[in-house]
């Protein structure tokens, strides 16, 4: 997903690698790697972007259901069996 860092720089992050978000008062996103990123975004905006990304993923998977079948959502990530 595309987000904006505090300095105004655009950054693309993998939404499946987001571990947590904390508002202190700026938004700090902690990635699974432990890396912390300060964003100039509101938490709900980032959540909306993640939901939109997941919706596109699930929709695309539905379009190719002859190749892959979605068997569930685990921890916000689609599990696909090929």
PDB file of N, CA and C in Angstrom:
ATOM      1  N   UNK A   1       0.850  -1.184   0.000  1.00  0.00           N
ATOM      2  CA  UNK A   1       0.000   0.000   0.000  1.00  0.00           C
ATOM      3  C   UNK A   1       0.890   1.239   0.000  1.00  0.00           C
ATOM      4  N   UNK A   2       0.367   2.297  -0.553  1.00  0.00           N
ATOM      5  CA  UNK A   2       1.130   3.547  -0.593  1.00  0.00           C
ATOM      6  C   UNK A   2       0.763   4.390   0.625  1.00  0.00           C
ATOM      7  N   UNK A   3       1.792   4.836   1.335  1.00  0.00           N
ATOM      8  CA  UNK A   3       1.616   5.699   2.507  1.00  0.00           C
ATOM      9  C   UNK A   3       2.572   6.877   2.383  1.00  0.00           C
ATOM     10  N   UNK A   4       2.396   7.855   3.247  1.00  0.00           N
ATOM     11  CA  UNK A   4       3.252   9.036   3.220  1.00  0.00           C
ATOM     12  C   UNK A   4       4.005   9.132   4.541  1.00  0.00           C
ATOM     13  N   UNK A   5       5.338   9.210   4.434  1.00  0.00           N
ATOM     14  CA  UNK A   5       6.170   9.367   5.628  1.00  0.00           C
ATOM     15  C   UNK A   5       6.020  10.781   6.178  1.00  0.00           C
ATOM     16  N   UNK A   6       6.470  10.994   7.402  1.00  0.00           N
ATOM     17  CA  UNK A   6       6.349  12.302   8.038  1.00  0.00           C
ATOM     18  C   UNK A   6       6.935  13.428   7.208  1.00  0.00           C
ATOM     19  N   UNK A   7       8.035  13.207   6.549  1.00  0.00           N
ATOM     20  CA  UNK A   7       8.663  14.239   5.736  1.00  0.00           C
ATOM     21  C   UNK A   7       7.963  14.495   4.416  1.00  0.00           C
ATOM     22  N   UNK A   8       6.915  13.716   4.117  1.00  0.00           N
ATOM     23  CA  UNK A   8       6.163  13.902   2.886  1.00  0.00           C
ATOM     24  C   UNK A   8       6.548  12.942   1.776  1.00  0.00           C
ATOM     25  N   UNK A   9       7.535  12.088   2.016  1.00  0.00           N
ATOM     26  CA  UNK A   9       7.980  11.129   1.010  1.00  0.00           C
ATOM     27  C   UNK A   9       6.990   9.981   0.902  1.00  0.00           C
ATOM     28  N   UNK A  10       6.660   9.598  -0.330  1.00  0.00           N
ATOM     29  CA  UNK A  10       5.803   8.435  -0.537  1.00  0.00           C
ATOM     30  C   UNK A  10       6.592   7.166  -0.267  1.00  0.00           C
ATOM     31  N   UNK A  11       5.903   6.186   0.307  1.00  0.00           N
ATOM     32  CA  UNK A  11       6.518   4.915   0.647  1.00  0.00           C
ATOM     33  C   UNK A  11       5.489   3.828   0.382  1.00  0.00           C
ATOM     34  N   UNK A  12       5.933   2.700  -0.133  1.00  0.00           N
ATOM     35  CA  UNK A  12       5.055   1.566  -0.354  1.00  0.00           C
ATOM     36  C   UNK A  12       5.457   0.478   0.629  1.00  0.00           C
ATOM     37  N   UNK A  13       4.483   0.000   1.414  1.00  0.00           N
ATOM     38  CA  UNK A  13       4.763  -1.048   2.387  1.00  0.00           C
ATOM     39  C   UNK A  13       3.875  -2.261   2.100  1.00  0.00           C
ATOM     40  N   UNK A  14       4.357  -3.407   2.503  1.00  0.00           N
ATOM     41  CA  UNK A  14       3.600  -4.640   2.366  1.00  0.00           C
ATOM     42  C   UNK A  14       2.612  -4.707   3.535  1.00  0.00           C
ATOM     43  N   UNK A  15       1.308  -4.652   3.270  1.00  0.00           N
ATOM     44  CA  UNK A  15       0.348  -4.638   4.368  1.00  0.00           C
ATOM     45  C   UNK A  15       0.365  -5.921   5.201  1.00  0.00           C
ATOM     46  N   UNK A  16       0.882  -6.998   4.634  1.00  0.00           N
ATOM     47  CA  UNK A  16       0.958  -8.263   5.368  1.00  0.00           C
ATOM     48  C   UNK A  16       2.116  -8.277   6.364  1.00  0.00           C
ATOM     49  N   UNK A  17       2.962  -7.262   6.311  1.00  0.00           N
ATOM     50  CA  UNK A  17       4.109  -7.188   7.208  1.00  0.00           C
ATOM     51  C   UNK A  17       3.912  -6.183   8.347  1.00  0.00           C
ATOM     52  N   UNK A  18       2.733  -5.562   8.407  1.00  0.00           N
ATOM     53  CA  UNK A  18       2.449  -4.603   9.476  1.00  0.00           C
ATOM     54  C   UNK A  18       2.103  -5.378  10.743  1.00  0.00           C
ATOM     55  N   UNK A  19       2.877  -5.129  11.800  1.00  0.00           N
ATOM     56  CA  UNK A  19       2.616  -5.796  13.078  1.00  0.00           C
ATOM     57  C   UNK A  19       1.674  -4.973  13.947  1.00  0.00           C
ATOM     58  N   UNK A  20       1.947  -3.656  14.034  1.00  0.00           N
ATOM     59  CA  UNK A  20       1.108  -2.814  14.877  1.00  0.00           C
ATOM     60  C   UNK A  20       1.226  -1.360  14.447  1.00  0.00           C
ATOM     61  N   UNK A  21       0.280  -0.548  14.941  1.00  0.00           N
ATOM     62  CA  UNK A  21       0.309   0.889  14.712  1.00  0.00           C
ATOM     63  C   UNK A  21       0.054   1.564  16.054  1.00  0.00           C
ATOM     64  N   UNK A  22       0.777   2.670  16.289  1.00  0.00           N
ATOM     65  CA  UNK A  22       0.625   3.398  17.544  1.00  0.00           C
ATOM     66  C   UNK A  22       0.612   4.895  17.241  1.00  0.00           C
ATOM     67  N   UNK A  23      -0.323   5.592  17.832  1.00  0.00           N
ATOM     68  CA  UNK A  23      -0.446   7.041  17.658  1.00  0.00           C
ATOM     69  C   UNK A  23       0.186   7.717  18.862  1.00  0.00           C
ATOM     70  N   UNK A  24       1.363   8.395  18.638  1.00  0.00           N
ATOM     71  CA  UNK A  24       2.159   8.899  19.789  1.00  0.00           C
ATOM     72  C   UNK A  24       2.773  10.282  19.613  1.00  0.00           C
ATOM     73  N   UNK A  25       2.315  11.371  19.265  1.00  0.00           N
ATOM     74  CA  UNK A  25       1.045  11.649  18.618  1.00  0.00           C
ATOM     75  C   UNK A  25       1.080  11.363  17.119  1.00  0.00           C
ATOM     76  N   UNK A  26       2.283  11.197  16.540  1.00  0.00           N
ATOM     77  CA  UNK A  26       2.352  10.799  15.127  1.00  0.00           C
ATOM     78  C   UNK A  26       2.124   9.296  15.029  1.00  0.00           C
ATOM     79  N   UNK A  27       1.764   8.842  13.846  1.00  0.00           N
ATOM     80  CA  UNK A  27       1.510   7.421  13.651  1.00  0.00           C
ATOM     81  C   UNK A  27       2.822   6.679  13.439  1.00  0.00           C
ATOM     82  N   UNK A  28       3.090   5.720  14.309  1.00  0.00           N
ATOM     83  CA  UNK A  28       4.260   4.862  14.185  1.00  0.00           C
ATOM     84  C   UNK A  28       3.783   3.471  13.808  1.00  0.00           C
ATOM     85  N   UNK A  29       4.244   2.988  12.664  1.00  0.00           N
ATOM     86  CA  UNK A  29       3.908   1.641  12.212  1.00  0.00           C
ATOM     87  C   UNK A  29       5.112   0.754  12.494  1.00  0.00           C
ATOM     88  N   UNK A  30       4.873  -0.352  13.164  1.00  0.00           N
ATOM     89  CA  UNK A  30       5.927  -1.328  13.418  1.00  0.00           C
ATOM     90  C   UNK A  30       5.724  -2.503  12.478  1.00  0.00           C
ATOM     91  N   UNK A  31       6.770  -2.810  11.725  1.00  0.00           N
ATOM     92  CA  UNK A  31       6.716  -3.922  10.785  1.00  0.00           C
ATOM     93  C   UNK A  31       7.138  -5.207  11.506  1.00  0.00           C
ATOM     94  N   UNK A  32       6.834  -6.350  10.937  1.00  0.00           N
ATOM     95  CA  UNK A  32       7.217  -7.630  11.536  1.00  0.00           C
ATOM     96  C   UNK A  32       8.722  -7.743  11.728  1.00  0.00           C
ATOM     97  N   UNK A  33       9.483  -7.046  10.912  1.00  0.00           N
ATOM     98  CA  UNK A  33      10.945  -7.073  11.020  1.00  0.00           C
ATOM     99  C   UNK A  33      11.448  -6.279  12.232  1.00  0.00           C
ATOM    100  N   UNK A  34      10.543  -5.497  12.846  1.00  0.00           N
ATOM    101  CA  UNK A  34      10.936  -4.631  13.955  1.00  0.00           C
ATOM    102  C   UNK A  34      11.163  -3.192  13.523  1.00  0.00           C
ATOM    103  N   UNK A  35      11.260  -2.962  12.214  1.00  0.00           N
ATOM    104  CA  UNK A  35      11.451  -1.614  11.699  1.00  0.00           C
ATOM    105  C   UNK A  35      10.246  -0.754  12.054  1.00  0.00           C
ATOM    106  N   UNK A  36      10.512   0.469  12.502  1.00  0.00           N
ATOM    107  CA  UNK A  36       9.460   1.417  12.840  1.00  0.00           C
ATOM    108  C   UNK A  36       9.457   2.531  11.802  1.00  0.00           C
ATOM    109  N   UNK A  37       8.265   2.879  11.328  1.00  0.00           N
ATOM    110  CA  UNK A  37       8.114   3.902  10.304  1.00  0.00           C
ATOM    111  C   UNK A  37       7.130   4.942  10.822  1.00  0.00           C
ATOM    112  N   UNK A  38       7.552   6.212  10.794  1.00  0.00           N
ATOM    113  CA  UNK A  38       6.683   7.317  11.198  1.00  0.00           C
ATOM    114  C   UNK A  38       5.931   7.803   9.967  1.00  0.00           C
ATOM    115  N   UNK A  39       4.612   7.855  10.077  1.00  0.00           N
ATOM    116  CA  UNK A  39       3.790   8.235   8.938  1.00  0.00           C
ATOM    117  C   UNK A  39       3.014   9.518   9.195  1.00  0.00           C
ATOM    118  N   UNK A  40       2.767  10.243   8.120  1.00  0.00           N
ATOM    119  CA  UNK A  40       1.933  11.441   8.158  1.00  0.00           C
ATOM    120  C   UNK A  40       0.524  11.047   7.716  1.00  0.00           C
ATOM    121  N   UNK A  41      -0.004  10.013   8.338  1.00  0.00           N
ATOM    122  CA  UNK A  41      -1.317   9.470   8.002  1.00  0.00           C
ATOM    123  C   UNK A  41      -2.082   9.243   9.305  1.00  0.00           C
ATOM    124  N   UNK A  42      -3.378   9.177   9.206  1.00  0.00           N
ATOM    125  CA  UNK A  42      -4.210   8.813  10.347  1.00  0.00           C
ATOM    126  C   UNK A  42      -4.363   7.281  10.360  1.00  0.00           C
ATOM    127  N   UNK A  43      -4.454   6.680  11.544  1.00  0.00           N
ATOM    128  CA  UNK A  43      -4.570   5.222  11.615  1.00  0.00           C
ATOM    129  C   UNK A  43      -5.715   4.669  10.766  1.00  0.00           C
ATOM    130  N   UNK A  44      -6.879   5.320  10.811  1.00  0.00           N
ATOM    131  CA  UNK A  44      -8.021   4.807  10.052  1.00  0.00           C
ATOM    132  C   UNK A  44      -7.763   4.848   8.552  1.00  0.00           C
ATOM    133  N   UNK A  45      -6.994   5.835   8.081  1.00  0.00           N
ATOM    134  CA  UNK A  45      -6.659   5.903   6.658  1.00  0.00           C
ATOM    135  C   UNK A  45      -5.787   4.721   6.249  1.00  0.00           C
ATOM    136  N   UNK A  46      -4.832   4.356   7.096  1.00  0.00           N
ATOM    137  CA  UNK A  46      -3.964   3.211   6.803  1.00  0.00           C
ATOM    138  C   UNK A  46      -4.784   1.927   6.844  1.00  0.00           C
ATOM    139  N   UNK A  47      -5.657   1.810   7.834  1.00  0.00           N
ATOM    140  CA  UNK A  47      -6.527   0.625   7.923  1.00  0.00           C
ATOM    141  C   UNK A  47      -7.391   0.515   6.676  1.00  0.00           C
ATOM    142  N   UNK A  48      -7.961   1.631   6.229  1.00  0.00           N
ATOM    143  CA  UNK A  48      -8.786   1.622   5.014  1.00  0.00           C
ATOM    144  C   UNK A  48      -7.985   1.165   3.801  1.00  0.00           C
ATOM    145  N   UNK A  49      -6.739   1.604   3.692  1.00  0.00           N
ATOM    146  CA  UNK A  49      -5.888   1.193   2.579  1.00  0.00           C
ATOM    147  C   UNK A  49      -5.601  -0.311   2.632  1.00  0.00           C
ATOM    148  N   UNK A  50      -5.393  -0.831   3.843  1.00  0.00           N
ATOM    149  CA  UNK A  50      -5.145  -2.268   3.994  1.00  0.00           C
ATOM    150  C   UNK A  50      -6.395  -3.057   3.606  1.00  0.00           C
ATOM    151  N   UNK A  51      -7.559  -2.613   4.061  1.00  0.00           N
ATOM    152  CA  UNK A  51      -8.814  -3.293   3.720  1.00  0.00           C
ATOM    153  C   UNK A  51      -9.049  -3.256   2.219  1.00  0.00           C
ATOM    154  N   UNK A  52      -8.803  -2.111   1.588  1.00  0.00           N
ATOM    155  CA  UNK A  52      -8.971  -1.996   0.134  1.00  0.00           C
ATOM    156  C   UNK A  52      -8.018  -2.942  -0.592  1.00  0.00           C
ATOM    157  N   UNK A  53      -6.789  -3.034  -0.115  1.00  0.00           N
ATOM    158  CA  UNK A  53      -5.799  -3.928  -0.716  1.00  0.00           C
ATOM    159  C   UNK A  53      -6.243  -5.381  -0.597  1.00  0.00           C
ATOM    160  N   UNK A  54      -6.725  -5.774   0.574  1.00  0.00           N
ATOM    161  CA  UNK A  54      -7.190  -7.145   0.795  1.00  0.00           C
ATOM    162  C   UNK A  54      -8.417  -7.444  -0.061  1.00  0.00           C
ATOM    163  N   UNK A  55      -9.297  -6.466  -0.199  1.00  0.00           N
ATOM    164  CA  UNK A  55     -10.496  -6.637  -1.020  1.00  0.00           C
ATOM    165  C   UNK A  55     -10.113  -6.887  -2.472  1.00  0.00           C
ATOM    166  N   UNK A  56      -9.133  -6.119  -2.976  1.00  0.00           N
ATOM    167  CA  UNK A  56      -8.662  -6.330  -4.357  1.00  0.00           C
ATOM    168  C   UNK A  56      -8.043  -7.718  -4.508  1.00  0.00           C
ATOM    169  N   UNK A  57      -7.265  -8.140  -3.510  1.00  0.00           N
ATOM    170  CA  UNK A  57      -6.634  -9.456  -3.549  1.00  0.00           C
ATOM    171  C   UNK A  57      -7.689 -10.558  -3.586  1.00  0.00           C
ATOM    172  N   UNK A  58      -8.675 -10.463  -2.711  1.00  0.00           N
ATOM    173  CA  UNK A  58      -9.717 -11.487  -2.658  1.00  0.00           C
ATOM    174  C   UNK A  58     -10.556 -11.483  -3.920  1.00  0.00           C
ATOM    175  N   UNK A  59     -10.815 -10.307  -4.469  1.00  0.00           N
ATOM    176  CA  UNK A  59     -11.572 -10.205  -5.705  1.00  0.00           C
ATOM    177  C   UNK A  59     -10.808 -10.838  -6.863  1.00  0.00           C
ATOM    178  N   UNK A  60      -9.523 -10.548  -6.948  1.00  0.00           N
ATOM    179  CA  UNK A  60      -8.684 -11.126  -8.007  1.00  0.00           C
ATOM    180  C   UNK A  60      -8.625 -12.644  -7.862  1.00  0.00           C
ATOM    181  N   UNK A  61      -8.528 -13.120  -6.624  1.00  0.00           N
ATOM    182  CA  UNK A  61      -8.486 -14.569  -6.402  1.00  0.00           C
ATOM    183  C   UNK A  61      -9.799 -15.200  -6.834  1.00  0.00           C
ATOM    184  N   UNK A  62     -10.906 -14.503  -6.612  1.00  0.00           N
ATOM    185  CA  UNK A  62     -12.205 -15.007  -7.051  1.00  0.00           C
ATOM    186  C   UNK A  62     -12.301 -15.074  -8.558  1.00  0.00           C
ATOM    187  N   UNK A  63     -11.621 -14.166  -9.255  1.00  0.00           N
ATOM    188  CA  UNK A  63     -11.627 -14.143 -10.714  1.00  0.00           C
ATOM    189  C   UNK A  63     -10.850 -15.313 -11.308  1.00  0.00           C
ATOM    190  N   UNK A  64      -9.951 -15.899 -10.523  1.00  0.00           N
ATOM    191  CA  UNK A  64      -9.137 -16.997 -11.036  1.00  0.00           C
ATOM    192  C   UNK A  64      -9.408 -18.283 -10.261  1.00  0.00           C
ATOM    193  N   UNK A  65     -10.681 -18.463  -9.835  1.00  0.00           N
ATOM    194  CA  UNK A  65     -10.983 -19.598  -8.972  1.00  0.00           C
ATOM    195  C   UNK A  65     -10.783 -20.943  -9.659  1.00  0.00           C
ATOM    196  N   UNK A  66     -10.592 -20.975 -10.970  1.00  0.00           N
ATOM    197  CA  UNK A  66     -10.261 -22.237 -11.623  1.00  0.00           C
ATOM    198  C   UNK A  66      -8.801 -22.600 -11.384  1.00  0.00           C
ATOM    199  N   UNK A  67      -7.971 -21.644 -10.968  1.00  0.00           N
ATOM    200  CA  UNK A  67      -6.558 -21.882 -10.686  1.00  0.00           C
ATOM    201  C   UNK A  67      -6.309 -21.977  -9.183  1.00  0.00           C
ATOM    202  N   UNK A  68      -6.971 -21.125  -8.417  1.00  0.00           N
ATOM    203  CA  UNK A  68      -6.735 -21.084  -6.971  1.00  0.00           C
ATOM    204  C   UNK A  68      -8.064 -20.984  -6.243  1.00  0.00           C
ATOM    205  N   UNK A  69      -8.120 -21.556  -5.056  1.00  0.00           N
ATOM    206  CA  UNK A  69      -9.306 -21.481  -4.213  1.00  0.00           C
ATOM    207  C   UNK A  69      -8.924 -20.855  -2.890  1.00  0.00           C
ATOM    208  N   UNK A  70      -9.682 -19.825  -2.532  1.00  0.00           N
ATOM    209  CA  UNK A  70      -9.421 -19.206  -1.237  1.00  0.00           C
ATOM    210  C   UNK A  70     -10.098 -20.065  -0.178  1.00  0.00           C
ATOM    211  N   UNK A  71      -9.333 -20.461   0.824  1.00  0.00           N
ATOM    212  CA  UNK A  71      -9.882 -21.332   1.856  1.00  0.00           C
ATOM    213  C   UNK A  71     -10.123 -20.609   3.171  1.00  0.00           C
ATOM    214  N   UNK A  72      -9.739 -19.344   3.277  1.00  0.00           N
ATOM    215  CA  UNK A  72     -10.014 -18.615   4.508  1.00  0.00           C
ATOM    216  C   UNK A  72      -9.134 -17.407   4.652  1.00  0.00           C
ATOM    217  N   UNK A  73      -9.401 -16.655   5.665  1.00  0.00           N
ATOM    218  CA  UNK A  73      -8.594 -15.490   5.986  1.00  0.00           C
ATOM    219  C   UNK A  73      -7.986 -15.730   7.359  1.00  0.00           C
ATOM    220  N   UNK A  74      -6.652 -15.687   7.431  1.00  0.00           N
ATOM    221  CA  UNK A  74      -5.936 -15.941   8.670  1.00  0.00           C
ATOM    222  C   UNK A  74      -5.092 -14.718   8.984  1.00  0.00           C
ATOM    223  N   UNK A  75      -5.361 -14.065  10.080  1.00  0.00           N
ATOM    224  CA  UNK A  75      -4.574 -12.898  10.485  1.00  0.00           C
ATOM    225  C   UNK A  75      -4.574 -11.792   9.451  1.00  0.00           C
ATOM    226  N   UNK A  76      -5.684 -11.656   8.712  1.00  0.00           N
ATOM    227  CA  UNK A  76      -5.795 -10.588   7.725  1.00  0.00           C
ATOM    228  C   UNK A  76      -5.193 -10.933   6.375  1.00  0.00           C
ATOM    229  N   UNK A  77      -4.629 -12.137   6.227  1.00  0.00           N
ATOM    230  CA  UNK A  77      -4.022 -12.517   4.953  1.00  0.00           C
ATOM    231  C   UNK A  77      -4.826 -13.643   4.331  1.00  0.00           C
ATOM    232  N   UNK A  78      -5.002 -13.582   3.037  1.00  0.00           N
ATOM    233  CA  UNK A  78      -5.722 -14.636   2.340  1.00  0.00           C
ATOM    234  C   UNK A  78      -4.837 -15.866   2.213  1.00  0.00           C
ATOM    235  N   UNK A  79      -5.410 -17.016   2.486  1.00  0.00           N
ATOM    236  CA  UNK A  79      -4.686 -18.281   2.305  1.00  0.00           C
ATOM    237  C   UNK A  79      -5.177 -18.881   1.005  1.00  0.00           C
ATOM    238  N   UNK A  80      -4.275 -19.166   0.107  1.00  0.00           N
ATOM    239  CA  UNK A  80      -4.646 -19.685  -1.203  1.00  0.00           C
ATOM    240  C   UNK A  80      -4.015 -21.040  -1.404  1.00  0.00           C
ATOM    241  N   UNK A  81      -4.826 -21.993  -1.832  1.00  0.00           N
ATOM    242  CA  UNK A  81      -4.335 -23.321  -2.160  1.00  0.00           C
ATOM    243  C   UNK A  81      -4.322 -23.430  -3.662  1.00  0.00           C
ATOM    244  N   UNK A  82      -3.189 -23.786  -4.241  1.00  0.00           N
ATOM    245  CA  UNK A  82      -3.072 -23.882  -5.700  1.00  0.00           C
ATOM    246  C   UNK A  82      -3.136 -25.341  -6.103  1.00  0.00           C
TER     247      UNK A  82
END
